[in-house]
Coordinates of N, CA, C and O in Angstrom, one line a residue:
M72 N 4.2 -19.6 -39.1 CA 4.3 -18.2 -38.8 C 5.8 -17.8 -38.7 O 6.6 -18.5 -38.1
S73 N 6.2 -16.7 -39.3 CA 7.6 -16.3 -39.3 C 8.0 -15.7 -37.9 O 7.1 -15.3 -37.1
Y74 N 9.3 -15.6 -37.7 CA 9.8 -14.9 -36.5 C 9.2 -13.5 -36.4 O 8.9 -13.1 -35.3
R75 N 9.2 -12.8 -37.5 CA 8.7 -11.4 -37.5 C 7.2 -11.3 -37.0 O 6.9 -10.5 -36.2
A76 N 6.4 -12.3 -37.5 CA 5.0 -12.3 -37.1 C 4.9 -12.6 -35.6 O 4.0 -12.0 -34.9
W77 N 5.6 -13.6 -35.2 CA 5.6 -13.9 -33.7 C 6.0 -12.8 -32.9 O 5.5 -12.5 -31.8
S78 N 7.0 -12.0 -33.3 CA 7.5 -10.8 -32.6 C 6.4 -9.8 -32.5 O 6.2 -9.2 -31.4
R79 N 5.6 -9.6 -33.5 CA 4.5 -8.6 -33.5 C 3.4 -9.1 -32.5 O 2.9 -8.3 -31.8
V80 N 3.1 -10.4 -32.6 CA 2.1 -10.9 -31.6 C 2.6 -10.8 -30.2 O 1.8 -10.3 -29.3
G81 N 3.8 -11.1 -29.9 CA 4.4 -11.0 -28.6 C 4.4 -9.5 -28.1 O 4.0 -9.3 -27.0
F82 N 4.7 -8.6 -29.0 CA 4.7 -7.2 -28.6 C 3.3 -6.7 -28.3 O 3.1 -6.0 -27.4
S83 N 2.4 -7.2 -29.2 CA 1.0 -6.8 -29.0 C 0.4 -7.3 -27.6 O -0.2 -6.5 -26.9
I84 N 0.8 -8.5 -27.3 CA 0.3 -9.1 -26.0 C 0.9 -8.3 -24.9 O 0.3 -8.0 -23.9
A85 N 2.2 -7.9 -25.0 CA 2.9 -7.2 -23.9 C 2.2 -5.8 -23.7 O 2.0 -5.4 -22.6
V86 N 1.9 -5.1 -24.8 CA 1.3 -3.8 -24.7 C -0.1 -3.9 -24.1 O -0.4 -3.1 -23.2
V87 N -0.9 -4.9 -24.5 CA -2.2 -5.1 -23.9 C -2.1 -5.4 -22.4 O -2.8 -4.8 -21.6
A88 N -1.2 -6.3 -22.0 CA -1.0 -6.6 -20.6 C -0.6 -5.3 -19.8 O -1.1 -5.1 -18.7
L89 N 0.3 -4.5 -20.4 CA 0.7 -3.3 -19.7 C -0.5 -2.3 -19.5 O -0.6 -1.8 -18.4
L90 N -1.3 -2.2 -20.5 CA -2.4 -1.3 -20.4 C -3.4 -1.8 -19.4 O -4.0 -1.0 -18.6
V91 N -3.7 -3.1 -19.4 CA -4.7 -3.6 -18.4 C -4.2 -3.4 -17.0 O -4.9 -3.0 -16.1
S92 N -2.9 -3.7 -16.8 CA -2.4 -3.5 -15.4 C -2.4 -2.1 -15.0 O -2.6 -1.8 -13.9
A93 N -2.0 -1.2 -15.9 CA -2.1 0.3 -15.6 C -3.5 0.7 -15.3 O -3.7 1.5 -14.4
T94 N -4.5 0.2 -16.0 CA -5.9 0.6 -15.8 C -6.3 0.1 -14.4 O -6.9 0.8 -13.7
W95 N -6.0 -1.2 -14.1 CA -6.3 -1.7 -12.8 C -5.7 -0.9 -11.7 O -6.4 -0.6 -10.7
A96 N -4.4 -0.6 -11.8 CA -3.8 0.2 -10.8 C -4.4 1.5 -10.6 O -4.5 2.0 -9.5
Q97 N -4.8 2.1 -11.7 CA -5.4 3.4 -11.6 C -6.8 3.3 -10.9 O -7.1 4.1 -10.1
K98 N -7.6 2.3 -11.2 CA -8.9 2.1 -10.6 C -8.7 1.9 -9.1 O -9.4 2.4 -8.3
A99 N -7.7 1.0 -8.7 CA -7.5 0.8 -7.3 C -7.0 2.1 -6.6 O -7.3 2.3 -5.5
H100 N -6.2 2.9 -7.3 CA -5.7 4.1 -6.8 C -6.8 5.1 -6.5 O -6.8 5.9 -5.6
N101 N -7.8 5.1 -7.4 CA -8.9 6.1 -7.3 C -10.0 5.7 -6.4 O -11.1 6.2 -6.5
T102 N -9.8 4.7 -5.5 CA -10.8 4.2 -4.6 C -10.7 4.8 -3.2 O -11.4 4.4 -2.3
G103 N -9.9 5.8 -3.0 CA -9.8 6.5 -1.7 C -8.4 6.4 -1.2 O -7.5 6.0 -1.8
P104 N -8.3 6.8 0.1 CA -7.0 6.8 0.8 C -6.4 5.4 0.8 O -7.1 4.4 0.8
K105 N -5.1 5.4 0.9 CA -4.4 4.1 0.9 C -4.5 3.4 2.3 O -4.4 4.0 3.3
Y106 N -4.8 2.1 2.2 CA -5.0 1.3 3.4 C -3.7 0.6 3.7 O -3.1 0.0 2.9
D107 N -3.3 0.7 5.0 CA -2.0 0.0 5.4 C -2.4 -1.2 6.3 O -2.6 -1.0 7.5
P108 N -2.4 -2.4 5.8 CA -2.7 -3.5 6.6 C -1.8 -3.8 7.8 O -2.2 -4.5 8.7
T109 N -0.6 -3.3 7.8 CA 0.3 -3.5 8.9 C -0.1 -2.7 10.1 O 0.4 -3.0 11.2
K110 N -1.0 -1.8 10.0 CA -1.5 -0.9 11.1 C -3.0 -1.3 11.5 O -3.6 -0.5 12.1
E111 N -3.4 -2.4 11.0 CA -4.8 -2.8 11.3 C -5.2 -2.9 12.7 O -4.3 -3.3 13.6
M112 N -6.4 -2.5 13.1 CA -6.9 -2.5 14.4 C -8.4 -2.9 14.4 O -9.0 -2.9 13.4
T113 N -8.9 -3.2 15.6 CA -10.3 -3.6 15.7 C -10.9 -2.6 16.8 O -10.3 -2.5 17.9
I114 N -12.0 -2.1 16.5 CA -12.8 -1.3 17.5 C -14.2 -1.8 17.6 O -14.7 -2.4 16.7
K115 N -14.7 -1.7 18.8 CA -16.1 -2.1 19.1 C -16.8 -0.9 19.7 O -16.3 -0.1 20.5
G116 N -18.1 -0.6 19.2 CA -18.8 0.5 19.7 C -20.2 0.5 19.2 O -20.7 -0.4 18.6
V117 N -20.8 1.7 19.3 CA -22.2 2.0 18.9 C -22.2 3.1 17.9 O -21.5 4.1 18.0
V118 N -22.9 2.9 16.8 CA -23.0 3.9 15.7 C -23.8 5.0 16.3 O -25.0 4.9 16.7
D119 N -23.1 6.2 16.4 CA -23.8 7.4 16.9 C -24.4 8.2 15.8 O -25.3 9.0 16.0
E120 N -23.8 8.1 14.6 CA -24.3 8.9 13.4 C -23.9 8.2 12.2 O -22.8 7.6 12.1
V121 N -24.7 8.3 11.1 CA -24.4 7.8 9.8 C -24.4 9.0 8.9 O -25.3 9.8 8.9
R122 N -23.3 9.2 8.2 CA -23.1 10.4 7.3 C -22.9 10.0 5.9 O -22.1 9.1 5.6
E123 N -23.5 10.7 5.0 CA -23.3 10.6 3.6 C -22.4 11.8 3.2 O -22.7 12.9 3.3
I124 N -21.2 11.5 2.7 CA -20.2 12.5 2.4 C -20.1 12.6 0.9 O -19.8 11.7 0.2
P125 N -20.3 13.9 0.4 CA -20.1 14.1 -1.1 C -18.6 14.4 -1.4 O -17.8 14.6 -0.4
G126 N -18.3 14.4 -2.6 CA -16.9 14.8 -3.0 C -16.2 13.7 -3.7 O -16.8 12.7 -4.1
E127 N -14.9 13.9 -3.9 CA -14.0 13.0 -4.7 C -14.1 11.6 -4.1 O -14.2 10.6 -4.8
F128 N -14.0 11.5 -2.8 CA -14.1 10.1 -2.2 C -15.4 10.0 -1.4 O -15.4 9.7 -0.2
E129 N -16.5 10.4 -2.0 CA -17.8 10.3 -1.4 C -18.1 9.0 -0.8 O -17.5 8.0 -1.2
G130 N -19.0 8.9 0.1 CA -19.4 7.6 0.6 C -20.1 7.7 1.9 O -20.3 8.8 2.5
L131 N -20.3 6.6 2.5 CA -20.9 6.4 3.8 C -19.8 6.4 4.8 O -18.8 5.7 4.7
H132 N -20.0 7.2 5.9 CA -19.1 7.2 7.0 C -19.9 7.0 8.3 O -21.1 7.5 8.3
L133 N -19.4 6.3 9.2 CA -20.1 6.1 10.5 C -19.3 6.8 11.6 O -18.0 6.7 11.7
V134 N -20.0 7.4 12.5 CA -19.4 8.0 13.7 C -19.6 6.9 14.8 O -20.8 6.6 15.1
V135 N -18.6 6.2 15.3 CA -18.7 5.1 16.2 C -18.1 5.6 17.6 O -17.0 6.0 17.7
K136 N -19.0 5.4 18.6 CA -18.5 5.7 20.0 C -18.1 4.4 20.6 O -18.9 3.5 20.8
T137 N -16.8 4.4 21.1 CA -16.3 3.2 21.8 C -16.4 3.6 23.3 O -16.9 4.7 23.6
D138 N -15.9 2.7 24.1 CA -15.9 3.1 25.6 C -15.0 4.3 25.9 O -15.2 5.0 26.9
S139 N -14.0 4.5 25.0 CA -13.0 5.6 25.4 C -12.9 6.7 24.4 O -12.2 7.7 24.7
K140 N -13.5 6.6 23.2 CA -13.3 7.6 22.2 C -14.4 7.6 21.1 O -15.2 6.6 21.1
T141 N -14.4 8.5 20.3 CA -15.3 8.6 19.1 C -14.4 8.5 17.9 O -13.5 9.3 17.7
V142 N -14.8 7.6 16.9 CA -14.0 7.4 15.7 C -14.9 7.5 14.5 O -16.0 7.0 14.4
L143 N -14.3 8.2 13.5 CA -15.0 8.3 12.2 C -14.5 7.1 11.3 O -13.3 7.0 11.1
V144 N -15.5 6.3 10.9 CA -15.2 5.1 10.1 C -15.6 5.4 8.7 O -16.7 5.6 8.4
H145 N -14.6 5.3 7.7 CA -14.8 5.4 6.3 C -15.3 4.0 5.9 O -14.6 3.0 6.0
V146 N -16.5 3.9 5.3 CA -17.1 2.6 5.0 C -16.9 2.3 3.5 O -16.0 1.5 3.1
A147 N -17.7 2.9 2.6 CA -17.6 2.6 1.1 C -18.5 3.6 0.4 O -19.3 4.3 1.0
P148 N -18.4 3.6 -0.9 CA -19.4 4.5 -1.7 C -20.8 4.1 -1.4 O -21.1 2.9 -1.3
S149 N -21.7 5.0 -1.2 CA -23.1 4.8 -0.8 C -23.8 3.9 -1.9 O -24.5 3.0 -1.6
G150 N -23.5 4.2 -3.2 CA -24.2 3.4 -4.2 C -23.7 2.0 -4.2 O -24.6 1.1 -4.5
F151 N -22.5 1.7 -3.9 CA -22.0 0.4 -3.8 C -22.7 -0.4 -2.7 O -23.1 -1.5 -2.8
L152 N -22.8 0.3 -1.5 CA -23.5 -0.4 -0.4 C -25.0 -0.7 -0.7 O -25.5 -1.7 -0.3
K153 N -25.6 0.2 -1.5 CA -27.0 0.0 -1.9 C -27.1 -1.3 -2.8 O -28.0 -2.1 -2.6
E154 N -26.1 -1.4 -3.7 CA -26.1 -2.5 -4.6 C -25.9 -3.8 -3.9 O -26.4 -4.9 -4.4
I155 N -25.1 -3.8 -2.8 CA -24.9 -5.1 -2.1 C -25.9 -5.2 -0.9 O -25.8 -6.1 -0.1
D156 N -26.9 -4.3 -0.9 CA -28.0 -4.4 0.1 C -27.5 -4.4 1.5 O -27.8 -5.2 2.3
T157 N -26.6 -3.4 1.8 CA -26.0 -3.2 3.1 C -26.3 -1.8 3.6 O -26.1 -0.8 2.9
S158 N -26.7 -1.7 4.8 CA -27.0 -0.4 5.5 C -26.6 -0.5 6.9 O -26.5 -1.6 7.5
F159 N -26.4 0.7 7.5 CA -26.1 0.8 8.9 C -27.0 1.9 9.5 O -27.4 2.8 8.8
S160 N -27.3 1.7 10.8 CA -28.2 2.6 11.4 C -27.7 3.1 12.8 O -26.9 2.4 13.4
K161 N -28.1 4.3 13.1 CA -27.7 4.8 14.5 C -28.2 3.8 15.5 O -29.3 3.3 15.4
G162 N -27.3 3.5 16.5 CA -27.6 2.6 17.5 C -27.1 1.2 17.3 O -27.1 0.3 18.2
D163 N -26.7 0.9 16.0 CA -26.1 -0.4 15.8 C -24.9 -0.7 16.6 O -24.0 0.2 16.7
Q164 N -24.8 -1.9 17.2 CA -23.5 -2.3 17.9 C -22.6 -2.9 16.8 O -23.0 -3.8 16.1
V165 N -21.4 -2.3 16.6 CA -20.6 -2.7 15.5 C -19.2 -3.1 16.0 O -18.7 -2.6 17.1
M166 N -18.6 -4.0 15.3 CA -17.2 -4.3 15.4 C -16.5 -4.0 14.1 O -17.0 -4.5 13.0
V167 N -15.5 -3.1 14.1 CA -14.9 -2.6 12.8 C -13.5 -3.1 12.8 O -12.7 -2.8 13.8
V168 N -13.1 -3.8 11.8 CA -11.6 -4.1 11.6 C -11.2 -3.1 10.5 O -11.8 -3.0 9.4
G169 N -10.1 -2.3 10.7 CA -9.7 -1.3 9.8 C -8.3 -0.8 10.1 O -7.7 -1.3 11.0
A170 N -7.9 0.1 9.3 CA -6.6 0.7 9.5 C -6.7 2.3 9.6 O -7.7 2.8 9.0
P171 N -5.8 2.9 10.2 CA -5.9 4.4 10.3 C -5.9 5.0 8.9 O -5.2 4.6 8.1
S172 N -6.7 6.1 8.8 CA -6.7 6.8 7.6 C -5.4 7.6 7.5 O -5.0 8.2 8.6
P173 N -4.7 7.6 6.4 CA -3.5 8.4 6.3 C -3.8 9.9 6.7 O -4.9 10.4 6.4
D174 N -2.8 10.5 7.2 CA -2.9 12.0 7.5 C -3.8 12.2 8.7 O -4.2 13.4 8.9
T175 N -4.2 11.2 9.5 CA -4.9 11.5 10.7 C -4.4 10.6 11.8 O -3.6 9.6 11.6
S176 N -4.8 10.9 13.0 CA -4.4 10.1 14.2 C -5.3 8.8 14.1 O -6.4 8.9 13.7
P177 N -4.7 7.6 14.5 CA -5.5 6.4 14.6 C -6.8 6.5 15.5 O -7.7 5.8 15.3
D178 N -6.7 7.5 16.4 CA -7.8 7.7 17.3 C -9.0 8.4 16.6 O -10.0 8.5 17.2
E179 N -8.7 9.0 15.5 CA -9.7 9.9 14.8 C -10.5 9.3 13.7 O -11.7 9.4 13.7
E180 N -9.8 8.6 12.8 CA -10.4 8.1 11.6 C -9.8 6.8 11.2 O -8.6 6.6 11.2
I181 N -10.7 5.8 10.8 CA -10.1 4.6 10.2 C -10.9 4.2 8.9 O -12.0 4.6 8.7
L182 N -10.2 3.5 8.1 CA -10.7 2.9 6.9 C -11.2 1.5 7.2 O -10.3 0.7 7.6
A183 N -12.4 1.2 7.0 CA -13.0 -0.1 7.4 C -12.6 -1.2 6.3 O -12.6 -0.9 5.1
R184 N -12.1 -2.3 6.8 CA -11.9 -3.5 6.0 C -13.1 -4.4 6.1 O -13.6 -5.0 5.1
E185 N -13.7 -4.5 7.3 CA -14.9 -5.3 7.5 C -15.6 -4.7 8.7 O -15.0 -4.2 9.6
I186 N -17.0 -4.8 8.6 CA -17.8 -4.3 9.7 C -18.8 -5.4 10.0 O -19.5 -6.0 9.2
T187 N -18.9 -5.7 11.3 CA -19.8 -6.8 11.8 C -20.9 -6.1 12.7 O -20.6 -5.3 13.6
V188 N -22.2 -6.4 12.3 CA -23.3 -6.0 13.1 C -24.1 -7.3 13.4 O -24.6 -8.0 12.5
G189 N -24.1 -7.7 14.7 CA -24.7 -8.9 15.1 C -23.9 -10.1 14.5 O -22.7 -10.2 14.7
Q190 N -24.6 -10.9 13.7 CA -24.0 -12.1 13.1 C -23.6 -11.8 11.6 O -23.1 -12.6 10.9
N191 N -23.9 -10.6 11.1 CA -23.6 -10.2 9.7 C -22.3 -9.4 9.6 O -22.2 -8.3 10.2
T192 N -21.4 -9.9 8.8 CA -20.1 -9.3 8.5 C -20.1 -8.8 7.1 O -20.4 -9.6 6.2
T193 N -19.8 -7.6 6.9 CA -19.7 -7.0 5.5 C -18.2 -6.8 5.2 O -17.5 -6.1 5.9
M194 N -17.7 -7.5 4.2 CA -16.3 -7.4 3.8 C -16.2 -6.2 2.8 O -16.9 -6.2 1.8
L195 N -15.3 -5.2 3.1 CA -15.2 -4.0 2.3 C -13.9 -4.0 1.6 O -13.8 -3.3 0.6
R196 N -12.9 -4.6 2.0 CA -11.6 -4.7 1.4 C -11.0 -6.1 1.6 O -11.4 -6.8 2.5
D197 N -10.1 -6.4 0.7 CA -9.4 -7.7 0.8 C -8.3 -7.6 1.9 O -8.1 -6.6 2.5
D198 N -7.6 -8.7 2.1 CA -6.5 -8.8 3.2 C -5.4 -7.7 2.9 O -4.7 -7.4 3.9
K199 N -5.2 -7.3 1.7 CA -4.2 -6.3 1.4 C -4.8 -4.9 1.5 O -4.0 -3.9 1.3
G200 N -6.1 -4.8 1.7 CA -6.7 -3.4 1.8 C -7.2 -2.9 0.5 O -7.7 -1.7 0.5
V201 N -7.2 -3.7 -0.5 CA -7.8 -3.2 -1.8 C -9.3 -3.3 -1.7 O -9.9 -4.3 -1.3
P202 N -10.0 -2.1 -1.9 CA -11.5 -2.1 -1.8 C -12.2 -3.1 -2.7 O -11.7 -3.2 -3.9
V203 N -13.2 -3.7 -2.2 CA -13.9 -4.7 -3.1 C -14.7 -3.9 -4.2 O -15.1 -4.5 -5.2
W204 N -14.8 -2.6 -4.0 CA -15.5 -1.8 -5.1 C -14.5 -1.3 -6.1 O -14.9 -0.6 -7.1
A205 N -13.3 -1.7 -6.1 CA -12.3 -1.2 -7.1 C -12.8 -1.7 -8.4 O -13.0 -2.9 -8.6
G206 N -12.9 -0.8 -9.4 CA -13.4 -1.2 -10.7 C -14.9 -1.3 -10.8 O -15.5 -1.4 -11.9
W207 N -15.6 -1.1 -9.7 CA -17.1 -1.1 -9.6 C -17.7 0.1 -10.3 O -17.1 1.2 -10.2
K208 N -18.7 0.0 -11.1 CA -19.4 1.1 -11.7 C -20.9 1.0 -11.2 O -21.5 0.0 -11.2
P209 N -21.5 2.2 -10.8 CA -22.8 2.2 -10.4 C -23.8 1.6 -11.4 O -23.6 1.8 -12.6
A210 N -24.8 0.9 -11.0 CA -25.8 0.3 -11.9 C -26.5 1.5 -12.6 O -26.8 2.5 -11.9
K211 N -26.9 1.3 -13.8 CA -27.6 2.4 -14.5 C -29.1 2.3 -14.1 O -29.7 1.3 -13.9
S212 N -29.6 3.5 -13.9 CA -31.0 3.7 -13.5 C -31.9 3.2 -14.7 O -31.6 3.5 -15.8
S213 N -33.0 2.5 -14.3 CA -33.9 2.1 -15.4 C -34.8 3.2 -15.8 O -35.6 3.0 -16.7
G214 N -34.8 4.3 -15.1 CA -35.6 5.5 -15.5 C -37.0 5.4 -15.0 O -37.9 6.1 -15.4
K215 N -37.3 4.5 -14.1 CA -38.6 4.3 -13.5 C -38.9 5.3 -12.4 O -38.1 5.7 -11.7

C-alpha cells in the first residue's frame, strides 16, 4: 500500500474516532444535570413520595424525609428503571449516595448515584457521575 493510501486510511480512522467520541459526549450530556463527584454526600431517610416527572429530563424522583430535612432525589428515567426491574415505594427506608443538583441548595435536591433499600443497592451512575443509562434507548413495545 502506498503512502497516499495509508494517509487516507489514517484520516478515515481519525474522522470516525472523532465522530464516535462526539456522539458519546452528546449522549452523556443529554442525560440530565451535571453530576459533581467532589460534592458527593449520603442521606438516609424514608421515601415520602414517588414522583414521575415529564419533560426534557423526565424520570422518577423520590421525596425523602431525613431526620432534619426533606430532599428531592433525582433517580433515573422511568423506562430505564422498568427495564432493570427496579422500583421504589412510599415508606421505603433508603440510603442515597449522590451529589447536589446544580442550581439548587444541597439541602433541596440531589442527583442519585446509588440507592440502597434493605440489602439491595441500585447503581445509577459510575464513580465519575456518568449515568448508567447514557446511550440507553427504551425497548420497543411488542404491540401486545
